[in-house]
Amino acid sequence: MSTDTTTGIETEILAFIKERTGIELAADEDLFATGAVTSLFAMHLVTHVERTYGVSVTAGLLRLDNFRSASAVAGLVTTLRQES
């Protein structure tokens, strides 16, 4: 699986969530509304994103909108990669 494309990032994020929660989601599903991601698990997701994609999620980026869906996370990763 390639993590060089937005779709590849979405797929990897969804696999990470499914592996840890057992919940299968679509890329645009609200991770918090479905109950798949709690505030505690969100911090694990942030750490995973930083380690997997080599980006730094600063305090100003720790907004719900950046982590609401796999699509949102993929957009954040793409933006951070372009900035570095």
PDB file of N, CA and C in Angstrom, residues 7 29 38 51 54 71 84:
ATOM      1  N   THR A   7      -5.334   8.889  -1.163  1.00  0.00           N
ATOM      2  CA  THR A   7      -6.085   7.641  -1.014  1.00  0.00           C
ATOM      3  C   THR A   7      -5.275   6.608  -0.242  1.00  0.00           C
ATOM      4  N   GLU A  29     -16.188   9.120   6.933  1.00  0.00           N
ATOM      5  CA  GLU A  29     -17.004   8.962   8.149  1.00  0.00           C
ATOM      6  C   GLU A  29     -16.392   9.700   9.328  1.00  0.00           C
ATOM      7  N   THR A  38     -11.890   7.885  20.454  1.00  0.00           N
ATOM      8  CA  THR A  38     -12.140   8.668  21.665  1.00  0.00           C
ATOM      9  C   THR A  38     -11.027   9.705  21.793  1.00  0.00           C
ATOM     10  N   ARG A  51       4.753   9.506  13.458  1.00  0.00           N
ATOM     11  CA  ARG A  51       5.786   8.477  13.241  1.00  0.00           C
ATOM     12  C   ARG A  51       5.721   7.878  11.843  1.00  0.00           C
ATOM     13  N   GLY A  54       6.289  11.001   9.177  1.00  0.00           N
ATOM     14  CA  GLY A  54       7.426  11.881   9.374  1.00  0.00           C
ATOM     15  C   GLY A  54       7.061  13.353   9.416  1.00  0.00           C
ATOM     16  N   SER A  71     -10.149  11.084   5.735  1.00  0.00           N
ATOM     17  CA  SER A  71      -9.901  12.059   4.669  1.00  0.00           C
ATOM     18  C   SER A  71      -9.275  13.329   5.229  1.00  0.00           C
ATOM     19  N   SER A  84       7.094  20.936   4.358  1.00  0.00           N
ATOM     20  CA  SER A  84       8.453  20.589   4.805  1.00  0.00           C
ATOM     21  C   SER A  84       9.440  20.485   3.670  1.00  0.00           C
TER      22      SER A  84
END
